[in-house]
Coordinates of C-alpha atoms and ligand atoms in Angstrom, one line a residue:
X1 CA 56.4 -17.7 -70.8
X2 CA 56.7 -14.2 -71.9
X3 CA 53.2 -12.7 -72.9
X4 CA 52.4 -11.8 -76.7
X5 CA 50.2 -9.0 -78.1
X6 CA 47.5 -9.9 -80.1
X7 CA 49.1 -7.4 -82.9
X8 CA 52.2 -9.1 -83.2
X9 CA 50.4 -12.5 -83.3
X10 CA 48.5 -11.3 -86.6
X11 CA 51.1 -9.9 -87.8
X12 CA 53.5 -13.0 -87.6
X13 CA 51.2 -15.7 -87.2
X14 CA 53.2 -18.6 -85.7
X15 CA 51.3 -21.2 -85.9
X16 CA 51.3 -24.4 -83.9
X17 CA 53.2 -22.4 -80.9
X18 CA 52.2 -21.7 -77.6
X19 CA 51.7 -18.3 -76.6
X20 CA 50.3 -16.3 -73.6
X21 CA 48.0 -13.4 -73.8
X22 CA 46.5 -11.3 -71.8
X23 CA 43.7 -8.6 -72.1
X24 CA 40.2 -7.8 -71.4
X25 CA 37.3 -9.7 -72.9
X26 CA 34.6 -8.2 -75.4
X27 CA 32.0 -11.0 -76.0
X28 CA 31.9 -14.3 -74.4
X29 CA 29.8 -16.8 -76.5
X30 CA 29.3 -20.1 -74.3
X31 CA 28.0 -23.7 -75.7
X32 CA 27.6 -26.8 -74.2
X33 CA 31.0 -28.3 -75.1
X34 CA 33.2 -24.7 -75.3
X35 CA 33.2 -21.3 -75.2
X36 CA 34.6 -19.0 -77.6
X37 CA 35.7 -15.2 -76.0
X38 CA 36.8 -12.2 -77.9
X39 CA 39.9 -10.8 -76.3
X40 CA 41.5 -7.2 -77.4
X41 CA 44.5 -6.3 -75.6
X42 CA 44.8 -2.5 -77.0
X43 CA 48.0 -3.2 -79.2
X44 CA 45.3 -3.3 -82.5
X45 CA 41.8 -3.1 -83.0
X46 CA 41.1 -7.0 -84.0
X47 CA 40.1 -9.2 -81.1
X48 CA 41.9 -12.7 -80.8
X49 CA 39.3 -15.6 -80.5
X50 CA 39.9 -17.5 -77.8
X51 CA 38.6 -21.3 -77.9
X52 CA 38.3 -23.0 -74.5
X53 CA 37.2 -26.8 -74.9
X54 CA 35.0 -27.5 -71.5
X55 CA 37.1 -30.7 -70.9
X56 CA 39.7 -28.5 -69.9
X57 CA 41.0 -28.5 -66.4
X58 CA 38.7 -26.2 -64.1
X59 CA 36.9 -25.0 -67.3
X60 CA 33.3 -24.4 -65.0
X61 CA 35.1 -22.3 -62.2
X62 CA 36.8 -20.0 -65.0
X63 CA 34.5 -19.6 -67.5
X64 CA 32.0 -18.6 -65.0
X65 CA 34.2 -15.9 -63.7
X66 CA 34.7 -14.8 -67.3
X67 CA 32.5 -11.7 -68.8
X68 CA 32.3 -8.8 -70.7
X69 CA 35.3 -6.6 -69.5
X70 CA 37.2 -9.0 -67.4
X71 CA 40.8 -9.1 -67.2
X72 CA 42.2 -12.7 -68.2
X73 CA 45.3 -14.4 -69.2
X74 CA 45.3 -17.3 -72.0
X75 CA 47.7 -19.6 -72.3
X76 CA 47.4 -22.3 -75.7
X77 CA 48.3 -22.7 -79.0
X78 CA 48.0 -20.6 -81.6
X79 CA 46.1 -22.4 -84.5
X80 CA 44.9 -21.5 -88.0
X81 CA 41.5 -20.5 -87.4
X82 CA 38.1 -22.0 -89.0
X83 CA 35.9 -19.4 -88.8
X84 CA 35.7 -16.4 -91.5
X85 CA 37.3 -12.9 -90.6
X86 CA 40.6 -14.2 -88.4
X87 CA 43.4 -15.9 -89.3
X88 CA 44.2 -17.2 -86.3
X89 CA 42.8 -17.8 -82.7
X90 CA 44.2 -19.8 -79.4
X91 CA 42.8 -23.0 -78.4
X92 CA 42.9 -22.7 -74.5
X93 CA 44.8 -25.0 -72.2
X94 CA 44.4 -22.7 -69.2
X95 CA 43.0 -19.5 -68.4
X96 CA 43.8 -17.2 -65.5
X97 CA 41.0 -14.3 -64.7
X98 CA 43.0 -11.0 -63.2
X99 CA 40.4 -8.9 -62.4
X100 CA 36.1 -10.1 -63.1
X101 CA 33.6 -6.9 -64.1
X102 CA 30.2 -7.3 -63.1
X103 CA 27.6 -7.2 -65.9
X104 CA 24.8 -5.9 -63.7
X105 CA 27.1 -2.9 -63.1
X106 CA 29.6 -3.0 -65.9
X107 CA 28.2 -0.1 -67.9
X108 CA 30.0 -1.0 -71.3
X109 CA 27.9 -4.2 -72.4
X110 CA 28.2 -5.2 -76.4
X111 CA 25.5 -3.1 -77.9
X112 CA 27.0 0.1 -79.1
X113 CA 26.8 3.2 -77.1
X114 CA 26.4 7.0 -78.0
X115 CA 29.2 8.8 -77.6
X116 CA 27.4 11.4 -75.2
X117 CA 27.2 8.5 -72.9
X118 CA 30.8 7.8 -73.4
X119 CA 31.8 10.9 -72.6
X120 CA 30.1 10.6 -69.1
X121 CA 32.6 7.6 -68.8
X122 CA 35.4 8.6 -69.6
X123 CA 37.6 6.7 -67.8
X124 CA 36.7 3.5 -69.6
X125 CA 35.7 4.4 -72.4
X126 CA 39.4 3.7 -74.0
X127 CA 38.4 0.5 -73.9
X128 CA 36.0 0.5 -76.8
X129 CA 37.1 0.0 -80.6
X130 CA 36.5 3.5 -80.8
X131 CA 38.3 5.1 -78.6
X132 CA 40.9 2.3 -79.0
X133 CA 41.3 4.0 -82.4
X134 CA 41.3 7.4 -81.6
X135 CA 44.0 6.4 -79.0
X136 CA 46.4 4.9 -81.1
X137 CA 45.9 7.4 -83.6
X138 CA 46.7 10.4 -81.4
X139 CA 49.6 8.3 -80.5
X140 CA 51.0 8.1 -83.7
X141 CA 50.2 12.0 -84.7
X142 CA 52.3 12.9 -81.8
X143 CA 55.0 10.6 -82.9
X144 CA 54.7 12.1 -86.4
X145 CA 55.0 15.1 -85.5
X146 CA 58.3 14.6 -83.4
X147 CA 59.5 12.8 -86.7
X148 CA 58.8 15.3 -89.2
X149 CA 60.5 17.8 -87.1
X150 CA 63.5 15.9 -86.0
X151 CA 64.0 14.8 -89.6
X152 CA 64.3 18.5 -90.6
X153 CA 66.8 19.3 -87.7
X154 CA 64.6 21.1 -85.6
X155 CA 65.2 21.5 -82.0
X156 CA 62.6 20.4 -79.5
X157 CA 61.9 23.1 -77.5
X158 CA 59.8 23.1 -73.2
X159 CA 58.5 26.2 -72.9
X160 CA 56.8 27.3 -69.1
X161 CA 53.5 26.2 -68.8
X162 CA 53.0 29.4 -65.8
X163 CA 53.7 32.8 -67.0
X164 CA 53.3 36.4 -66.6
X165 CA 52.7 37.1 -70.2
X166 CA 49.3 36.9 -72.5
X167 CA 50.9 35.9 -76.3
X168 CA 48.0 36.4 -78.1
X169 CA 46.8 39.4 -75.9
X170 CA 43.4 38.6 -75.8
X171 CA 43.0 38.1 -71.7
X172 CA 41.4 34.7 -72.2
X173 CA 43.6 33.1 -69.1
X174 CA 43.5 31.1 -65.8
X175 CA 45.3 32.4 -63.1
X176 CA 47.8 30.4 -61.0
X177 CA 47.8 31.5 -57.2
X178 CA 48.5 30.4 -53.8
X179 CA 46.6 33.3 -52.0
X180 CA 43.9 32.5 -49.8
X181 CA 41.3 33.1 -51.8
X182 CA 38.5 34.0 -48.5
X183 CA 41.3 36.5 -47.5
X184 CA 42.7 38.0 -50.4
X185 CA 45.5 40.6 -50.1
X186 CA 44.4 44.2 -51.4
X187 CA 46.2 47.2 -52.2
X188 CA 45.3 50.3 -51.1
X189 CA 43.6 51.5 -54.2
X190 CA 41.7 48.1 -54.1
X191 CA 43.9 45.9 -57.1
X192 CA 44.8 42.7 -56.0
X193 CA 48.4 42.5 -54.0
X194 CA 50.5 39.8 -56.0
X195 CA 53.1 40.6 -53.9
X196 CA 52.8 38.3 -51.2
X197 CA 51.2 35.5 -54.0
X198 CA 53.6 32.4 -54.8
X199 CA 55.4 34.1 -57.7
X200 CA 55.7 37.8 -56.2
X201 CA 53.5 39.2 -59.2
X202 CA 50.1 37.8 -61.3
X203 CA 50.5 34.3 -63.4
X204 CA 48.6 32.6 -65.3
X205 CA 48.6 29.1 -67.5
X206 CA 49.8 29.6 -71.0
X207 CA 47.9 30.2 -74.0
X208 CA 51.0 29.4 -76.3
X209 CA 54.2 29.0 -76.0
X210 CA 55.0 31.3 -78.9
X211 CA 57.2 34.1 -77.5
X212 CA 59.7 31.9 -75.5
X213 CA 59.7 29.6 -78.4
X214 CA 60.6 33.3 -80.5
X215 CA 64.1 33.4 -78.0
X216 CA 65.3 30.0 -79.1
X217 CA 64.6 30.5 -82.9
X218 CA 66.4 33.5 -82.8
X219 CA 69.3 31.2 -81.3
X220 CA 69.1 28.1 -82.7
X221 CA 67.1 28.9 -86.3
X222 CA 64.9 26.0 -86.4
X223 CA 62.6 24.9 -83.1
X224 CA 58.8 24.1 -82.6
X225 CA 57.4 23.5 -78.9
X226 CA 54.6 20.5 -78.5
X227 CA 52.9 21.4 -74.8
X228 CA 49.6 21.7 -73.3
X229 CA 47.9 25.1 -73.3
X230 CA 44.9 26.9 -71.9
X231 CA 42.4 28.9 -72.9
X232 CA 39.8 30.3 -70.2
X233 CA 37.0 31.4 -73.3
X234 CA 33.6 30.6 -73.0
X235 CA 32.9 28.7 -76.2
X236 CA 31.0 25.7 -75.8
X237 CA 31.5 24.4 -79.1
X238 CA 32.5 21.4 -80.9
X239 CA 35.7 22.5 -81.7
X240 CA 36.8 24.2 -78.4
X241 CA 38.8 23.3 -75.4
X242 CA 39.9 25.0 -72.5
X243 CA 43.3 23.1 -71.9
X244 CA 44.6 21.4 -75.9
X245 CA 47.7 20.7 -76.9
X246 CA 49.8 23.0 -79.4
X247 CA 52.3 22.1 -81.8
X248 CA 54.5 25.5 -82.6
X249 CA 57.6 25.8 -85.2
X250 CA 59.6 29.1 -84.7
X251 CA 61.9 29.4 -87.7
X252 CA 64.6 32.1 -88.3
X253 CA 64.7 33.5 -92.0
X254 CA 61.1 32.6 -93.1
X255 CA 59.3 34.7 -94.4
X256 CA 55.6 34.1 -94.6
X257 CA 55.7 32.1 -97.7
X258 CA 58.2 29.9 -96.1
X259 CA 55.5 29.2 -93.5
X260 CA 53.0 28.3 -95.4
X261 CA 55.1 25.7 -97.5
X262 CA 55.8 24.5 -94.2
X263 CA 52.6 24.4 -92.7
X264 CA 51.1 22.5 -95.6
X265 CA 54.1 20.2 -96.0
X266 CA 53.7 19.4 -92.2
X267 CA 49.8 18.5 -92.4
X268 CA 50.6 16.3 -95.4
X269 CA 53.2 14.7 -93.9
X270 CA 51.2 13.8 -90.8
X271 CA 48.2 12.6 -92.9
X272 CA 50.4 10.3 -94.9
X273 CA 51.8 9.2 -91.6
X274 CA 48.5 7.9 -90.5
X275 CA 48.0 5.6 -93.5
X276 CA 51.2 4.3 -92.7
X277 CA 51.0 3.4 -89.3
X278 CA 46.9 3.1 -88.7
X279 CA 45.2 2.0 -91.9
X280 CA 43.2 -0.5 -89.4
X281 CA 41.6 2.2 -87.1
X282 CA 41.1 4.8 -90.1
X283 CA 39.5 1.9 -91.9
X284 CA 37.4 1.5 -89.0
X285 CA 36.7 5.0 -88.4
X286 CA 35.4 5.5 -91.5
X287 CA 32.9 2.2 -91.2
X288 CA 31.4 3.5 -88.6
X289 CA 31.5 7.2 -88.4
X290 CA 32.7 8.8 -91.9
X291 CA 32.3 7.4 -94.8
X292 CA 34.3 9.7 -96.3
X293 CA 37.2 10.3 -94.1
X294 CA 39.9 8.2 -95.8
X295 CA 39.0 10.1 -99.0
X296 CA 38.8 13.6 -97.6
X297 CA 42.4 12.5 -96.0
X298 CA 43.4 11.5 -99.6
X299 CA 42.1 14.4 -101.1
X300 CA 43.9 16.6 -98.9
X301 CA 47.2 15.2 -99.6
X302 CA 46.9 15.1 -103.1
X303 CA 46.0 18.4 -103.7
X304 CA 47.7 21.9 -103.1
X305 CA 46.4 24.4 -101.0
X306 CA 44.7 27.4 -102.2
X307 CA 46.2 30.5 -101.0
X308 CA 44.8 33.7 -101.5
X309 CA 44.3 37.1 -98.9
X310 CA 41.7 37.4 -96.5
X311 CA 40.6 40.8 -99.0
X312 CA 40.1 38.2 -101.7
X313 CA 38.5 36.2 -99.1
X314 CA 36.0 39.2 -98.1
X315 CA 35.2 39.8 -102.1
X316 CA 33.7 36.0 -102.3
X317 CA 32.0 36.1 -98.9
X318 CA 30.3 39.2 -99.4
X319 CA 29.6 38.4 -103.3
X320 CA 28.7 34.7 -103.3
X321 CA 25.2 35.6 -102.3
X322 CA 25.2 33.1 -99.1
X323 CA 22.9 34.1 -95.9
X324 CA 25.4 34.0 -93.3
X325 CA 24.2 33.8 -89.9
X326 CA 27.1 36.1 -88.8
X327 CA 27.5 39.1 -91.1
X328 CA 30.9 39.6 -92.8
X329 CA 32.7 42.7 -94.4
X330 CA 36.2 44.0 -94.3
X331 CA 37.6 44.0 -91.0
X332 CA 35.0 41.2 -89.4
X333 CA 37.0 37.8 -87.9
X334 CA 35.6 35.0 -90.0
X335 CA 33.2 33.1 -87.8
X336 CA 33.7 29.1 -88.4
X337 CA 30.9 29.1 -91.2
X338 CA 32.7 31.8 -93.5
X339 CA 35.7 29.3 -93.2
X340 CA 33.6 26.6 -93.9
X341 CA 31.8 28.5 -96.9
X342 CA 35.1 28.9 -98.5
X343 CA 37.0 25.4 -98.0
X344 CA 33.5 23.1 -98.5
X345 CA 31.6 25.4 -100.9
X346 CA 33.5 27.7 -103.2
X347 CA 37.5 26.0 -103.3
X348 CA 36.2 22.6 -102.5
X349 CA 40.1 22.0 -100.7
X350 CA 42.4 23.2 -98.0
X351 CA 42.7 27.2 -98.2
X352 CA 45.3 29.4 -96.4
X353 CA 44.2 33.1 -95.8
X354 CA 47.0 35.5 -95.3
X355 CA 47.3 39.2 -94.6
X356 CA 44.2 39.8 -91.8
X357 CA 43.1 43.5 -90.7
X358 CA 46.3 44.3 -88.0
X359 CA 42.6 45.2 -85.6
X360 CA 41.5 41.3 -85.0
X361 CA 45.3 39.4 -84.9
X362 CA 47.5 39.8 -82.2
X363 CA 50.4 42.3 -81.2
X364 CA 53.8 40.4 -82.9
X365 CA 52.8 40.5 -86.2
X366 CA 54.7 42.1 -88.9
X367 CA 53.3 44.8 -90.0
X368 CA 52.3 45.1 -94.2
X369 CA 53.2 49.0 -96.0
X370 CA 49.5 49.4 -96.8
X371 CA 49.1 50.3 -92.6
X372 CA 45.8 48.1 -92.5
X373 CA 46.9 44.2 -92.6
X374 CA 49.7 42.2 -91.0
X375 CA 51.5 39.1 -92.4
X376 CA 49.0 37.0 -90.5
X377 CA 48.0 33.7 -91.8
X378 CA 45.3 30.7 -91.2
X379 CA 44.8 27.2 -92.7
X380 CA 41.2 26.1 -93.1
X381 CA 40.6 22.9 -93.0
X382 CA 37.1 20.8 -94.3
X383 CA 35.0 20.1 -91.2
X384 CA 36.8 22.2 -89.1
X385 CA 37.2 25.5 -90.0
X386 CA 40.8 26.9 -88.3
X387 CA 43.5 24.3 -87.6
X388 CA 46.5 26.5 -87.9
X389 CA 46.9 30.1 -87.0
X390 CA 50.7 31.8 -87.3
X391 CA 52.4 34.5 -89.0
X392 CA 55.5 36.4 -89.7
X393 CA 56.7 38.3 -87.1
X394 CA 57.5 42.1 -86.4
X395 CA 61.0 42.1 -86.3
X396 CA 61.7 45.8 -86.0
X397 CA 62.2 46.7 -82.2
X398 CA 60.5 50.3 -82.7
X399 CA 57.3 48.9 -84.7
X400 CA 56.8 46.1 -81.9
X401 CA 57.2 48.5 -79.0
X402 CA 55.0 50.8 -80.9
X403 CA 52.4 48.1 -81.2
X404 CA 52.1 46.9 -77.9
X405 CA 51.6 50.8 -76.5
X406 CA 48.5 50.8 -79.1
X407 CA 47.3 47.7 -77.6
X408 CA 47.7 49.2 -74.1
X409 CA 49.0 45.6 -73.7
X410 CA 51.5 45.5 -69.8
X411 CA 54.9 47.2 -71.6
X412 CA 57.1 45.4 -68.5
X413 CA 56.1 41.6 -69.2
X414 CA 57.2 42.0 -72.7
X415 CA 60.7 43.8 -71.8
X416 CA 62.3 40.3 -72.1
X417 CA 60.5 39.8 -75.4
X418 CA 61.8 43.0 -76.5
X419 CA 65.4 42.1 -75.9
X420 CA 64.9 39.9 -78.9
X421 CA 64.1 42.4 -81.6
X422 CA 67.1 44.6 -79.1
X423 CA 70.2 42.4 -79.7
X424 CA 70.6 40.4 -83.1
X425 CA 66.9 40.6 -84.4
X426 CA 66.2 38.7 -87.5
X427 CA 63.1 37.9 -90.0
X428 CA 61.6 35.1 -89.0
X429 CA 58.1 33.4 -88.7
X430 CA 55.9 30.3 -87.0
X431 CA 52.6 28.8 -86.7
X432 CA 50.6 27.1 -84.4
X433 CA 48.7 23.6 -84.8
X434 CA 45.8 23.0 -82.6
X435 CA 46.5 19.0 -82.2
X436 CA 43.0 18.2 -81.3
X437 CA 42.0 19.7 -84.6
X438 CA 44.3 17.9 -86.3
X439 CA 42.8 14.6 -84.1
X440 CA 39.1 16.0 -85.7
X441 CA 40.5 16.2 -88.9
X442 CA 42.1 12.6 -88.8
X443 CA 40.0 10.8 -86.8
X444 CA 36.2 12.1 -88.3
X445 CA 35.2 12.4 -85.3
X446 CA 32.7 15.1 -85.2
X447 CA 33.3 16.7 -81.7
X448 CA 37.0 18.0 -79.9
X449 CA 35.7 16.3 -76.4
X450 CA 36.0 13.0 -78.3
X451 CA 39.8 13.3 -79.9
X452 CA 41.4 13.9 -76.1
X453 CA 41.1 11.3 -73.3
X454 CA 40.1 13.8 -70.8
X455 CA 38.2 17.0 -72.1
X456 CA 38.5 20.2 -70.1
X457 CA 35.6 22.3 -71.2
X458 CA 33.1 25.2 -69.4
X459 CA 31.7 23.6 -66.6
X460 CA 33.6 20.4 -67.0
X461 CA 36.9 19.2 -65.2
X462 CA 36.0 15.7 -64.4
X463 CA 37.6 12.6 -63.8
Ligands
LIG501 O1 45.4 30.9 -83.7 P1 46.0 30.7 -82.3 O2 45.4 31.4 -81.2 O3 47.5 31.0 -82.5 C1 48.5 31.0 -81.5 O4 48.3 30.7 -80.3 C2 49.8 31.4 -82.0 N1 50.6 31.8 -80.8 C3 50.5 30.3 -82.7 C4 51.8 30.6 -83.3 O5 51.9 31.4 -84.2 N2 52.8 30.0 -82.7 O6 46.0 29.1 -82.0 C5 46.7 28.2 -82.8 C6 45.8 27.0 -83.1 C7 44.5 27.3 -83.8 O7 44.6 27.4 -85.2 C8 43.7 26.1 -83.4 O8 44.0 24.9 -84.2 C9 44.2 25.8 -82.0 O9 45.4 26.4 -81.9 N3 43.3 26.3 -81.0 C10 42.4 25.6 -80.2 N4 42.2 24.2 -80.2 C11 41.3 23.8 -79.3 N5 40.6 24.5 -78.4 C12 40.8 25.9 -78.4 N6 40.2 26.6 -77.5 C13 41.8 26.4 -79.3 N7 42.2 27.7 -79.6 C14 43.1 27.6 -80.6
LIG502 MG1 43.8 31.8 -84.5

């Protein structure tokens, strides 16, 4: 017989037929006559209950082989069920155990665990509601997102995950090599010789993949990239990972108004998404972590977002009389709790700052007439701080070239770039979505290691 999931079974409920399922047991709850066991099979966050009479055949031998995190299959019918909370459970006729977990070892017993401990376990901690949840959640953002996009007739763009570029210019990169690194090649004035490396010349991992996602737009109008990315920067935060996932729209045409309609009618679209497709585990979420997720979510789609300038911003940091740890004045980068300040405290909703000093953003973006700013812009989000970064770009070859000589940035790696804004240039603008932000943002949860399955942070590359 051909196995069932446990979410199709609440979902359709046919009663008085038999059904297999398989999964691994949460709780096992013995009595003299039966035994009832929770079983969760990852397709939803309910367990089935699973009712196994002790007249039935070889019920001893199984049942004692049967704990917390075994793997079993269940074969019975599927009745109406007595107890409150389920609508339906399995009355046993066989059961088959796959794989037994030992509870003197098995370190996820019922009592709930920290999440610091989880994180130690990584690899099994998918199998609690929680991570369950964050799981299928993630899931569904990514198929959102691949939605939203595809609805809109925007082209799915890979981008190379080694390169010989820095996008953002800020030297915050792993290098990829194949030298031997107790015997490394020098030249004679003592630099490193790439020559003889893999590639012929220095690579690194990505930190975007903005610029090759720049020569498609300028091809084929509409694209956005979805593809890991790494960062090698210190910061030991909450909100921080050294390898994340990206979501980046490249769009011919935009200006940077364009953008940020499209910025906040992507995160809205995504929210809305998640009600549709994971009201259990958001219900969840918000039991036990947030009690005020699902109306932060609600408020954010409901309501616009403010725009204003990053000099507006400035006047109401510096005049709102709040002791920052980090001072702030014209031409600072907003630390996380000036972000904060103006999304939780003064607009009390989304914000998107545009128009940044040209001194903190990076090299391709457009320049503004007043010399000082750029078309830059970032959406703050509550709790978070910065989940999108993008801009408008500098489509005028001499400004560009201009710009990188300022910012004494390698003029060779960006000849390619160059061509670009050489042959056919064209306005046109993007953004990038951090989606383990977005995951922070969706989920509640409070910290970024918790929203991917395996975090890559400083000092940590386990399991
Ligand atoms: O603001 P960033 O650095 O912008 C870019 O990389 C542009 N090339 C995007 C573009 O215009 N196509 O990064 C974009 C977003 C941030 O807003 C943040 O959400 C996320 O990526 N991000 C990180 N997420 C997790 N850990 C990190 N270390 C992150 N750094 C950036
Ligand atoms: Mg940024």
């Amino acid at each position: 017989m051909k196995r069932s999931k446990i979410k199709s079974l609440f979902q359709d409920a046919p009663i008085q037929t038999r059904v297999v399922v398989k999964g691994w047991v949460r709780t096992k709850r013995e009595s003299k006559t039966f035994s009832f066991l929770e079983l969760n099979d990852g397709s939803t966050i309910r367990n089935l209950q699973i009712v196994a009479d002790a007249g039935m055949p070889g019920y001893d031998e199984v049942i004692r082989k049967i704990s917390t995190g075994a793997c079993i299959a269940a074969t019975g019918m599927l009745v109406a069920s007595q107890g409150k909370g389920q609508s339906v459970e399995l009355q046993a006729e066989s059961l088959e155990v796959y794989g037994t977990a030992d509870p003197e070892t098995y370190p996820l017993q019922k009592k709930g665990h920290s999440l610091e401990f989880l994180r130690e376990i990584a690899h099994l901690r998918v199998r609690t509601n929680t991570f369950g949840a964050v799981y299928r959640l993630r899931n569904a953002m990514a198929y959102g997102i691949h939605q939203f996009f595809q609805e809109k007739g925007f082209y799915y763009v890979h981008t190379p995950i080694i390169t010989g570029s820095d996008t953002e210019g800020a030297g915050e990169m792993f290098s990829v090599t194949t030298l031997n690194l107790k015997n490394i090649p020098l030249q004679e004035n003592g630099a490193i010789d790439f020559a003889s490396d893999f590639f012929e010349k220095h690579t690194h991992l990505t930190v975007s993949g903005q610029l090759n996602g720049e020569t498609a737009a300028l091809a084929l109008s509409d694209i956005y990239t979805f593809g890991p990315t790494f960062r090698a920067e210190n910061s030991n935060t909450g909100r921080h990972l050294a390898e994340f996932w990206m979501i980046e729209p490249e769009m011919a045409f935009y200006d940077l108004n364009d953008n940020a309609d499209l910025a906040e009618e992507f995160l809205k679209y995504l929210i809305s998404y998640a009600f549709q497709t994971c009201q259990e585990d958001l219900e969840f979420l918000n039991k036990m972590y947030d009690n005020e997720l699902i109306s932060r979510l609600q408020f954010v789609l409901n309501n616009p977002f403010k725009r204003l300038t990053y000099t507006e911003a400035i006047d109401i940091l510096t005049t709102c009389g709040k002791k920052f740890e980090f001072p702030v004045g014209w031409g600072t980068d907003l630390q996380s709790e000036h972000e904060r300040y103006l999304v939780e405290q003064h607009f009390k909703c989304p914000v998107i700052l545009t128009d940044y000093p040209r001194d903190i953003k990076a090299f391709y973006m457009r320049a503004n007439e007043d010399g000082k700013t750029v078309r830059a812009m970032d959406v703050l989000f509550p709790g978070i701080g910065e989940i999108i970064g993008g801009s408008q770009r500098e489509e005028r070859l001499e400004a560009l070239e201009k710009r990188i000589a300022e910012m004494q940035l390698p003029a060779e790696e960006y000849s390619w770039y160059l061509d670009t804004r050489r042959y056919g240039s064209a306005p046109h603008s993007g953004f990038g979505l951090g989606f383990e932000r977005l995951l922070l943002f969706v989920t509640g949860m409070a910290n970024i290691r918790d929203v991917i399955p395996f975090p890559r942070t400083p000092g940590n590359a386990s399991f």
